[in-house]
Amino acid sequence: MCSRTIQAHGQCSLALSGGSTPRPTYTLLAQPSYAVRLDWSRVHVFWGDERLVPPDHPESNFRLAWEALLCHVPIPAENIHRIAAELPPQQAADRYEQELRRFFSRSADPQSPDPHRFQTFDLLLLGLGMDGHIASLFPASSALYERERWVVAVEHSAPPPPLVPRVTLTIPAINAASHVAVLVAGEEKADCLKQVLSPAESAPLLPAQMLRPTPGVLTWLVDQAAASRLDH
Ligand code: 6PG
């Protein structure tokens, strides 16, 4: 998908997910037989969210991607748009927001029928939390209802760990991606995935149910164990 985007537009903007699910995917992408398929000089890497810990911290989403993928491929340092998690939360969010708006305004298509409709990432990878969260948008968080900013800082003091402040994309920024792919694996996600895809009438809205990339595409990449409660 990134190769086709590079052929069509000269570059591909890829936002990576944190958490443990994507690690095997990143490791596979780093294998020479896969890595050679991409012109990494034309790939720009971002993150959907970040825990506010140093970039070399075991819980850092940057460190996960760096170790599993980015240190193994010839991507220019300037193409890695790390969230400055060492800054205070609001400064980290503001800096990332500025970087995103600068990057996507440069790549906006002036010939677009609606030049004011912003588009963000060519491909955005997300995981699914057992509580239905995506990125660091957790149930009942006011950040879920942010409709102007692309990036916000969120406190996070209840499970799932790590219980550290986060910086996260907002729903508008996520839904402005051309392609959103949600990676879901493991039996422990089966109940939540069923709730997201086949919600009970009275059930509260979960963050993952707010995924509506428009006009983009939403793809669920689900293993058998996570799909085990789905009707079809
Ligand atoms: C994070 C992730 C988060 C993650 C889900 C699923 O920073 O924690 O962005 O949204 O994708 O919590 O995590 P697992 O893949 O570890 O189950």
PDB file of C-alpha atoms and ligand atoms in Angstrom:
ATOM      1  CA  MET A   1       0.000   0.000   0.000  1.00  0.00           C
ATOM      2  CA  CYS A   2       2.848   2.390   0.864  1.00  0.00           C
ATOM      3  CA  SER A   3       4.627   1.503  -2.399  1.00  0.00           C
ATOM      4  CA  ARG A   4       1.527   2.372  -4.416  1.00  0.00           C
ATOM      5  CA  THR A   5       1.202   5.668  -2.531  1.00  0.00           C
ATOM      6  CA  ILE A   6       4.853   6.506  -3.217  1.00  0.00           C
ATOM      7  CA  GLN A   7       4.344   5.751  -6.910  1.00  0.00           C
ATOM      8  CA  ALA A   8       1.258   7.951  -7.006  1.00  0.00           C
ATOM      9  CA  HIS A   9       2.275  10.808  -4.726  1.00  0.00           C
ATOM     10  CA  GLY A  10       6.030  10.559  -4.275  1.00  0.00           C
ATOM     11  CA  GLN A  11       5.857   9.789  -0.559  1.00  0.00           C
ATOM     12  CA  CYS A  12       3.947   7.786   2.062  1.00  0.00           C
ATOM     13  CA  SER A  13       3.012   9.021   5.525  1.00  0.00           C
ATOM     14  CA  LEU A  14       2.731   6.084   7.938  1.00  0.00           C
ATOM     15  CA  ALA A  15       1.541   6.446  11.536  1.00  0.00           C
ATOM     16  CA  LEU A  16       2.573   3.565  13.785  1.00  0.00           C
ATOM     17  CA  SER A  17       0.701   2.078  16.706  1.00  0.00           C
ATOM     18  CA  GLY A  18       2.113   1.416  20.121  1.00  0.00           C
ATOM     19  CA  GLY A  19       1.357  -1.531  22.379  1.00  0.00           C
ATOM     20  CA  SER A  20       2.546  -5.119  21.903  1.00  0.00           C
ATOM     21  CA  THR A  21       0.355  -6.311  19.015  1.00  0.00           C
ATOM     22  CA  PRO A  22       2.238  -4.603  16.181  1.00  0.00           C
ATOM     23  CA  ARG A  23       5.721  -5.813  17.198  1.00  0.00           C
ATOM     24  CA  PRO A  24       5.613  -8.970  14.992  1.00  0.00           C
ATOM     25  CA  THR A  25       4.390  -6.843  12.071  1.00  0.00           C
ATOM     26  CA  TYR A  26       7.227  -4.356  12.516  1.00  0.00           C
ATOM     27  CA  THR A  27       9.744  -7.199  12.834  1.00  0.00           C
ATOM     28  CA  LEU A  28       8.431  -8.770   9.621  1.00  0.00           C
ATOM     29  CA  LEU A  29       8.582  -5.432   7.777  1.00  0.00           C
ATOM     30  CA  ALA A  30      12.226  -5.124   8.854  1.00  0.00           C
ATOM     31  CA  GLN A  31      13.154  -8.436   7.182  1.00  0.00           C
ATOM     32  CA  PRO A  32      15.274  -7.736   4.085  1.00  0.00           C
ATOM     33  CA  SER A  33      12.780  -9.567   1.829  1.00  0.00           C
ATOM     34  CA  TYR A  34      10.120  -7.025   2.872  1.00  0.00           C
ATOM     35  CA  ALA A  35      12.220  -3.965   3.635  1.00  0.00           C
ATOM     36  CA  VAL A  36      13.637  -3.860   0.081  1.00  0.00           C
ATOM     37  CA  ARG A  37      10.126  -3.431  -1.305  1.00  0.00           C
ATOM     38  CA  LEU A  38       9.843   0.126   0.043  1.00  0.00           C
ATOM     39  CA  ASP A  39      11.808   3.218  -0.921  1.00  0.00           C
ATOM     40  CA  TRP A  40      12.322   4.232   2.720  1.00  0.00           C
ATOM     41  CA  SER A  41      13.706   7.624   1.663  1.00  0.00           C
ATOM     42  CA  ARG A  42      10.128   8.451   0.679  1.00  0.00           C
ATOM     43  CA  VAL A  43       8.452   7.085   3.812  1.00  0.00           C
ATOM     44  CA  HIS A  44       7.602   9.442   6.673  1.00  0.00           C
ATOM     45  CA  VAL A  45       6.886   7.751   9.996  1.00  0.00           C
ATOM     46  CA  PHE A  46       4.693   9.155  12.736  1.00  0.00           C
ATOM     47  CA  TRP A  47       2.932   7.753  15.807  1.00  0.00           C
ATOM     48  CA  GLY A  48      -0.733   7.565  16.767  1.00  0.00           C
ATOM     49  CA  ASP A  49       0.151   8.167  20.383  1.00  0.00           C
ATOM     50  CA  GLU A  50       3.038   8.113  22.826  1.00  0.00           C
ATOM     51  CA  ARG A  51       3.532   7.512  26.490  1.00  0.00           C
ATOM     52  CA  LEU A  52       5.332  10.470  28.104  1.00  0.00           C
ATOM     53  CA  VAL A  53       8.471   8.568  28.991  1.00  0.00           C
ATOM     54  CA  PRO A  54      11.997   8.988  27.563  1.00  0.00           C
ATOM     55  CA  PRO A  55      12.483   7.523  24.050  1.00  0.00           C
ATOM     56  CA  ASP A  56      14.747   4.768  25.425  1.00  0.00           C
ATOM     57  CA  HIS A  57      12.217   3.737  28.094  1.00  0.00           C
ATOM     58  CA  PRO A  58      10.837   0.161  27.832  1.00  0.00           C
ATOM     59  CA  GLU A  59       7.288   1.591  27.619  1.00  0.00           C
ATOM     60  CA  SER A  60       8.093   4.025  24.799  1.00  0.00           C
ATOM     61  CA  ASN A  61       6.154   3.461  21.565  1.00  0.00           C
ATOM     62  CA  PHE A  62       9.059   5.119  19.735  1.00  0.00           C
ATOM     63  CA  ARG A  63      11.501   2.586  21.242  1.00  0.00           C
ATOM     64  CA  LEU A  64       9.231  -0.311  20.191  1.00  0.00           C
ATOM     65  CA  ALA A  65       9.198   0.868  16.564  1.00  0.00           C
ATOM     66  CA  TRP A  66      12.881   1.838  16.571  1.00  0.00           C
ATOM     67  CA  GLU A  67      14.087  -1.529  17.847  1.00  0.00           C
ATOM     68  CA  ALA A  68      11.703  -3.707  15.815  1.00  0.00           C
ATOM     69  CA  LEU A  69      11.771  -1.780  12.537  1.00  0.00           C
ATOM     70  CA  LEU A  70      13.294   1.639  12.085  1.00  0.00           C
ATOM     71  CA  CYS A  71      16.892   0.851  13.081  1.00  0.00           C
ATOM     72  CA  HIS A  72      16.894  -1.957  10.478  1.00  0.00           C
ATOM     73  CA  VAL A  73      15.756   0.057   7.435  1.00  0.00           C
ATOM     74  CA  PRO A  74      17.379   2.956   5.522  1.00  0.00           C
ATOM     75  CA  ILE A  75      14.893   5.624   6.565  1.00  0.00           C
ATOM     76  CA  PRO A  76      16.402   9.119   6.825  1.00  0.00           C
ATOM     77  CA  ALA A  77      16.411  10.512  10.371  1.00  0.00           C
ATOM     78  CA  GLU A  78      14.438  13.556   9.199  1.00  0.00           C
ATOM     79  CA  ASN A  79      11.629  11.237   8.088  1.00  0.00           C
ATOM     80  CA  ILE A  80      11.078   9.959  11.615  1.00  0.00           C
ATOM     81  CA  HIS A  81       8.623  12.326  13.288  1.00  0.00           C
ATOM     82  CA  ARG A  82       8.979  11.269  16.919  1.00  0.00           C
ATOM     83  CA  ILE A  83       6.651  12.703  19.544  1.00  0.00           C
ATOM     84  CA  ALA A  84       8.907  14.657  21.934  1.00  0.00           C
ATOM     85  CA  ALA A  85       7.787  12.680  24.972  1.00  0.00           C
ATOM     86  CA  GLU A  86      10.538  14.150  27.123  1.00  0.00           C
ATOM     87  CA  LEU A  87       8.694  17.489  27.139  1.00  0.00           C
ATOM     88  CA  PRO A  88       5.886  18.446  29.515  1.00  0.00           C
ATOM     89  CA  PRO A  89       2.583  17.001  28.211  1.00  0.00           C
ATOM     90  CA  GLN A  90       1.045  20.131  26.695  1.00  0.00           C
ATOM     91  CA  GLN A  91       4.311  21.196  25.055  1.00  0.00           C
ATOM     92  CA  ALA A  92       4.753  17.712  23.575  1.00  0.00           C
ATOM     93  CA  ALA A  93       1.201  17.809  22.202  1.00  0.00           C
ATOM     94  CA  ASP A  94       1.571  21.335  20.807  1.00  0.00           C
ATOM     95  CA  ARG A  95       4.892  20.520  19.110  1.00  0.00           C
ATOM     96  CA  TYR A  96       3.499  17.353  17.511  1.00  0.00           C
ATOM     97  CA  GLU A  97       0.364  19.183  16.358  1.00  0.00           C
ATOM     98  CA  GLN A  98       2.502  21.886  14.725  1.00  0.00           C
ATOM     99  CA  GLU A  99       4.649  19.266  13.028  1.00  0.00           C
ATOM    100  CA  LEU A 100       1.604  17.436  11.662  1.00  0.00           C
ATOM    101  CA  ARG A 101      -0.082  20.579  10.389  1.00  0.00           C
ATOM    102  CA  ARG A 102       3.147  21.716   8.759  1.00  0.00           C
ATOM    103  CA  PHE A 103       3.703  18.342   7.110  1.00  0.00           C
ATOM    104  CA  PHE A 104       0.154  17.817   5.869  1.00  0.00           C
ATOM    105  CA  SER A 105      -0.335  21.386   4.691  1.00  0.00           C
ATOM    106  CA  ARG A 106       2.789  20.925   2.536  1.00  0.00           C
ATOM    107  CA  SER A 107       1.404  17.698   1.065  1.00  0.00           C
ATOM    108  CA  ALA A 108      -2.164  18.999   0.662  1.00  0.00           C
ATOM    109  CA  ASP A 109      -3.427  18.784  -2.907  1.00  0.00           C
ATOM    110  CA  PRO A 110      -4.186  22.343  -4.056  1.00  0.00           C
ATOM    111  CA  GLN A 111      -6.263  20.825  -6.871  1.00  0.00           C
ATOM    112  CA  SER A 112      -8.445  19.053  -4.297  1.00  0.00           C
ATOM    113  CA  PRO A 113     -12.171  19.705  -4.819  1.00  0.00           C
ATOM    114  CA  ASP A 114     -12.279  20.675  -1.161  1.00  0.00           C
ATOM    115  CA  PRO A 115      -8.899  22.249  -0.286  1.00  0.00           C
ATOM    116  CA  HIS A 116     -10.158  22.976   3.232  1.00  0.00           C
ATOM    117  CA  ARG A 117     -10.794  19.311   3.974  1.00  0.00           C
ATOM    118  CA  PHE A 118      -7.599  18.170   5.574  1.00  0.00           C
ATOM    119  CA  GLN A 119      -6.192  14.718   5.005  1.00  0.00           C
ATOM    120  CA  THR A 120      -3.689  13.220   7.342  1.00  0.00           C
ATOM    121  CA  PHE A 121      -1.832   9.929   7.087  1.00  0.00           C
ATOM    122  CA  ASP A 122      -1.748   7.686   4.048  1.00  0.00           C
ATOM    123  CA  LEU A 123      -1.783   4.714   6.426  1.00  0.00           C
ATOM    124  CA  LEU A 124      -2.535   4.818  10.152  1.00  0.00           C
ATOM    125  CA  LEU A 125      -2.022   1.671  12.242  1.00  0.00           C
ATOM    126  CA  LEU A 126      -3.961   1.307  15.480  1.00  0.00           C
ATOM    127  CA  GLY A 127      -4.320  -1.348  18.151  1.00  0.00           C
ATOM    128  CA  LEU A 128      -7.445  -2.067  20.175  1.00  0.00           C
ATOM    129  CA  GLY A 129      -7.410  -1.967  23.945  1.00  0.00           C
ATOM    130  CA  MET A 130      -9.489  -4.451  25.945  1.00  0.00           C
ATOM    131  CA  ASP A 131     -11.626  -1.493  27.029  1.00  0.00           C
ATOM    132  CA  GLY A 132     -12.176  -0.434  23.440  1.00  0.00           C
ATOM    133  CA  HIS A 133      -9.617   2.362  23.437  1.00  0.00           C
ATOM    134  CA  ILE A 134      -7.631   3.340  20.370  1.00  0.00           C
ATOM    135  CA  ALA A 135      -4.342   5.247  20.478  1.00  0.00           C
ATOM    136  CA  SER A 136      -4.597   6.883  23.913  1.00  0.00           C
ATOM    137  CA  LEU A 137      -8.271   7.758  23.571  1.00  0.00           C
ATOM    138  CA  PHE A 138      -9.804   5.939  26.513  1.00  0.00           C
ATOM    139  CA  PRO A 139     -13.525   5.457  27.328  1.00  0.00           C
ATOM    140  CA  ALA A 140     -15.116   8.436  29.099  1.00  0.00           C
ATOM    141  CA  SER A 141     -12.138  10.667  28.283  1.00  0.00           C
ATOM    142  CA  SER A 142     -13.004  14.218  27.294  1.00  0.00           C
ATOM    143  CA  ALA A 143     -10.284  13.893  24.637  1.00  0.00           C
ATOM    144  CA  LEU A 144     -12.732  11.716  22.678  1.00  0.00           C
ATOM    145  CA  TYR A 145     -14.833  14.817  21.981  1.00  0.00           C
ATOM    146  CA  GLU A 146     -12.043  17.127  20.827  1.00  0.00           C
ATOM    147  CA  ARG A 147     -13.031  18.261  17.354  1.00  0.00           C
ATOM    148  CA  GLU A 148     -10.533  21.039  16.574  1.00  0.00           C
ATOM    149  CA  ARG A 149      -7.088  19.876  17.669  1.00  0.00           C
ATOM    150  CA  TRP A 150      -5.276  17.005  15.969  1.00  0.00           C
ATOM    151  CA  VAL A 151      -3.223  16.169  19.063  1.00  0.00           C
ATOM    152  CA  VAL A 152      -3.989  16.375  22.778  1.00  0.00           C
ATOM    153  CA  ALA A 153      -2.242  15.512  26.023  1.00  0.00           C
ATOM    154  CA  VAL A 154      -4.164  13.134  28.295  1.00  0.00           C
ATOM    155  CA  GLU A 155      -3.699  12.083  31.877  1.00  0.00           C
ATOM    156  CA  HIS A 156      -3.845   8.324  32.358  1.00  0.00           C
ATOM    157  CA  SER A 157      -4.121   7.106  35.934  1.00  0.00           C
ATOM    158  CA  ALA A 158      -6.284   3.983  35.610  1.00  0.00           C
ATOM    159  CA  PRO A 159      -5.521   0.650  33.860  1.00  0.00           C
ATOM    160  CA  PRO A 160      -4.397  -0.314  31.309  1.00  0.00           C
ATOM    161  CA  PRO A 161      -0.807   0.436  32.202  1.00  0.00           C
ATOM    162  CA  PRO A 162       1.472   2.223  31.847  1.00  0.00           C
ATOM    163  CA  LEU A 163      -0.107   4.830  34.098  1.00  0.00           C
ATOM    164  CA  VAL A 164       1.700   7.796  32.621  1.00  0.00           C
ATOM    165  CA  PRO A 165       0.453  10.878  30.778  1.00  0.00           C
ATOM    166  CA  ARG A 166       0.097  10.397  27.054  1.00  0.00           C
ATOM    167  CA  VAL A 167      -0.007  12.393  23.844  1.00  0.00           C
ATOM    168  CA  THR A 168      -2.556  11.120  21.349  1.00  0.00           C
ATOM    169  CA  LEU A 169      -4.098  11.864  17.985  1.00  0.00           C
ATOM    170  CA  THR A 170      -7.712  12.952  18.243  1.00  0.00           C
ATOM    171  CA  ILE A 171     -10.690  11.423  16.468  1.00  0.00           C
ATOM    172  CA  PRO A 172     -10.707  14.076  13.696  1.00  0.00           C
ATOM    173  CA  ALA A 173      -7.008  13.469  12.953  1.00  0.00           C
ATOM    174  CA  ILE A 174      -7.506   9.695  12.942  1.00  0.00           C
ATOM    175  CA  ASN A 175     -10.596   9.835  10.748  1.00  0.00           C
ATOM    176  CA  ALA A 176      -8.809  12.103   8.263  1.00  0.00           C
ATOM    177  CA  ALA A 177      -6.366   9.299   7.413  1.00  0.00           C
ATOM    178  CA  SER A 178      -6.675   7.745   3.966  1.00  0.00           C
ATOM    179  CA  HIS A 179      -6.451   4.235   5.376  1.00  0.00           C
ATOM    180  CA  VAL A 180      -6.875   3.168   9.006  1.00  0.00           C
ATOM    181  CA  ALA A 181      -5.831  -0.413   9.823  1.00  0.00           C
ATOM    182  CA  VAL A 182      -6.650  -1.788  13.274  1.00  0.00           C
ATOM    183  CA  LEU A 183      -4.504  -4.729  14.403  1.00  0.00           C
ATOM    184  CA  VAL A 184      -6.328  -7.003  16.858  1.00  0.00           C
ATOM    185  CA  ALA A 185      -4.880 -10.283  18.159  1.00  0.00           C
ATOM    186  CA  GLY A 186      -5.570 -12.674  21.000  1.00  0.00           C
ATOM    187  CA  GLU A 187      -8.532 -14.216  22.815  1.00  0.00           C
ATOM    188  CA  GLU A 188      -8.436 -11.438  25.389  1.00  0.00           C
ATOM    189  CA  LYS A 189      -9.652  -8.981  22.731  1.00  0.00           C
ATOM    190  CA  ALA A 190     -12.558 -11.140  21.483  1.00  0.00           C
ATOM    191  CA  ASP A 191     -15.271  -9.748  23.757  1.00  0.00           C
ATOM    192  CA  CYS A 192     -14.274  -6.162  23.136  1.00  0.00           C
ATOM    193  CA  LEU A 193     -14.064  -6.648  19.372  1.00  0.00           C
ATOM    194  CA  LYS A 194     -17.562  -8.122  19.328  1.00  0.00           C
ATOM    195  CA  GLN A 195     -18.809  -5.140  21.336  1.00  0.00           C
ATOM    196  CA  VAL A 196     -17.156  -2.745  18.903  1.00  0.00           C
ATOM    197  CA  LEU A 197     -18.373  -4.426  15.702  1.00  0.00           C
ATOM    198  CA  SER A 198     -21.758  -5.720  16.947  1.00  0.00           C
ATOM    199  CA  PRO A 199     -22.663  -3.415  19.843  1.00  0.00           C
ATOM    200  CA  ALA A 200     -25.494  -4.277  22.202  1.00  0.00           C
ATOM    201  CA  GLU A 201     -28.286  -1.680  22.017  1.00  0.00           C
ATOM    202  CA  SER A 202     -27.797  -0.153  25.433  1.00  0.00           C
ATOM    203  CA  ALA A 203     -24.025  -0.419  25.496  1.00  0.00           C
ATOM    204  CA  PRO A 204     -22.001   2.789  25.871  1.00  0.00           C
ATOM    205  CA  LEU A 205     -20.137   4.005  22.803  1.00  0.00           C
ATOM    206  CA  LEU A 206     -16.538   2.801  22.789  1.00  0.00           C
ATOM    207  CA  PRO A 207     -13.679   4.852  21.332  1.00  0.00           C
ATOM    208  CA  ALA A 208     -13.050   2.260  18.607  1.00  0.00           C
ATOM    209  CA  GLN A 209     -16.657   2.703  17.452  1.00  0.00           C
ATOM    210  CA  MET A 210     -15.799   6.316  16.604  1.00  0.00           C
ATOM    211  CA  LEU A 211     -13.525   5.156  13.804  1.00  0.00           C
ATOM    212  CA  ARG A 212     -15.110   6.570  10.665  1.00  0.00           C
ATOM    213  CA  PRO A 213     -12.323   7.455   8.245  1.00  0.00           C
ATOM    214  CA  THR A 214     -14.005   9.643   5.625  1.00  0.00           C
ATOM    215  CA  PRO A 215     -13.473   9.354   2.735  1.00  0.00           C
ATOM    216  CA  GLY A 216     -10.760   6.965   3.864  1.00  0.00           C
ATOM    217  CA  VAL A 217     -10.888   3.205   4.368  1.00  0.00           C
ATOM    218  CA  LEU A 218     -11.108   1.259   7.648  1.00  0.00           C
ATOM    219  CA  THR A 219      -9.616  -2.241   7.741  1.00  0.00           C
ATOM    220  CA  TRP A 220      -9.730  -4.621  10.708  1.00  0.00           C
ATOM    221  CA  LEU A 221      -6.763  -7.021  10.735  1.00  0.00           C
ATOM    222  CA  VAL A 222      -7.915  -9.648  13.221  1.00  0.00           C
ATOM    223  CA  ASP A 223      -6.527 -13.060  14.118  1.00  0.00           C
ATOM    224  CA  GLN A 224      -8.789 -16.077  14.690  1.00  0.00           C
ATOM    225  CA  ALA A 225      -8.629 -15.883  18.455  1.00  0.00           C
ATOM    226  CA  ALA A 226      -9.737 -12.244  18.541  1.00  0.00           C
ATOM    227  CA  ALA A 227     -12.474 -12.988  15.980  1.00  0.00           C
ATOM    228  CA  SER A 228     -13.791 -15.998  17.914  1.00  0.00           C
ATOM    229  CA  ARG A 229     -16.876 -14.185  19.263  1.00  0.00           C
ATOM    230  CA  LEU A 230     -17.937 -12.612  15.971  1.00  0.00           C
ATOM    231  CA  ASP A 231     -21.093 -13.964  14.319  1.00  0.00           C
ATOM    232  CA  HIS A 232     -19.655 -13.916  10.824  1.00  0.00           C
TER     233      HIS A 232
HETATM  234  C1  6PG B   1      -0.557   2.438  23.499  1.00  0.00           C
HETATM  235  C2  6PG B   1      -1.226   2.011  22.235  1.00  0.00           C
HETATM  236  C3  6PG B   1      -2.584   1.461  22.539  1.00  0.00           C
HETATM  237  C4  6PG B   1      -2.542   0.010  22.119  1.00  0.00           C
HETATM  238  C5  6PG B   1      -3.669  -0.766  22.735  1.00  0.00           C
HETATM  239  C6  6PG B   1      -3.508  -2.264  22.457  1.00  0.00           C
HETATM  240  O1  6PG B   1       0.224   3.378  23.468  1.00  0.00           O
HETATM  241  O2  6PG B   1      -0.788   1.742  24.495  1.00  0.00           O
HETATM  242  O3  6PG B   1      -1.245   2.928  21.272  1.00  0.00           O
HETATM  243  O4  6PG B   1      -3.654   2.089  21.890  1.00  0.00           O
HETATM  244  O5  6PG B   1      -2.591  -0.081  20.696  1.00  0.00           O
HETATM  245  O6  6PG B   1      -3.648  -0.537  24.138  1.00  0.00           O
HETATM  246  O7  6PG B   1      -2.305  -2.653  23.090  1.00  0.00           O
HETATM  247  P1  6PG B   1      -1.721  -4.154  22.892  1.00  0.00           P
HETATM  248  O8  6PG B   1      -1.353  -4.253  21.443  1.00  0.00           O
HETATM  249  O9  6PG B   1      -0.521  -4.203  23.784  1.00  0.00           O
HETATM  250  O10 6PG B   1      -2.828  -5.097  23.289  1.00  0.00           O
END
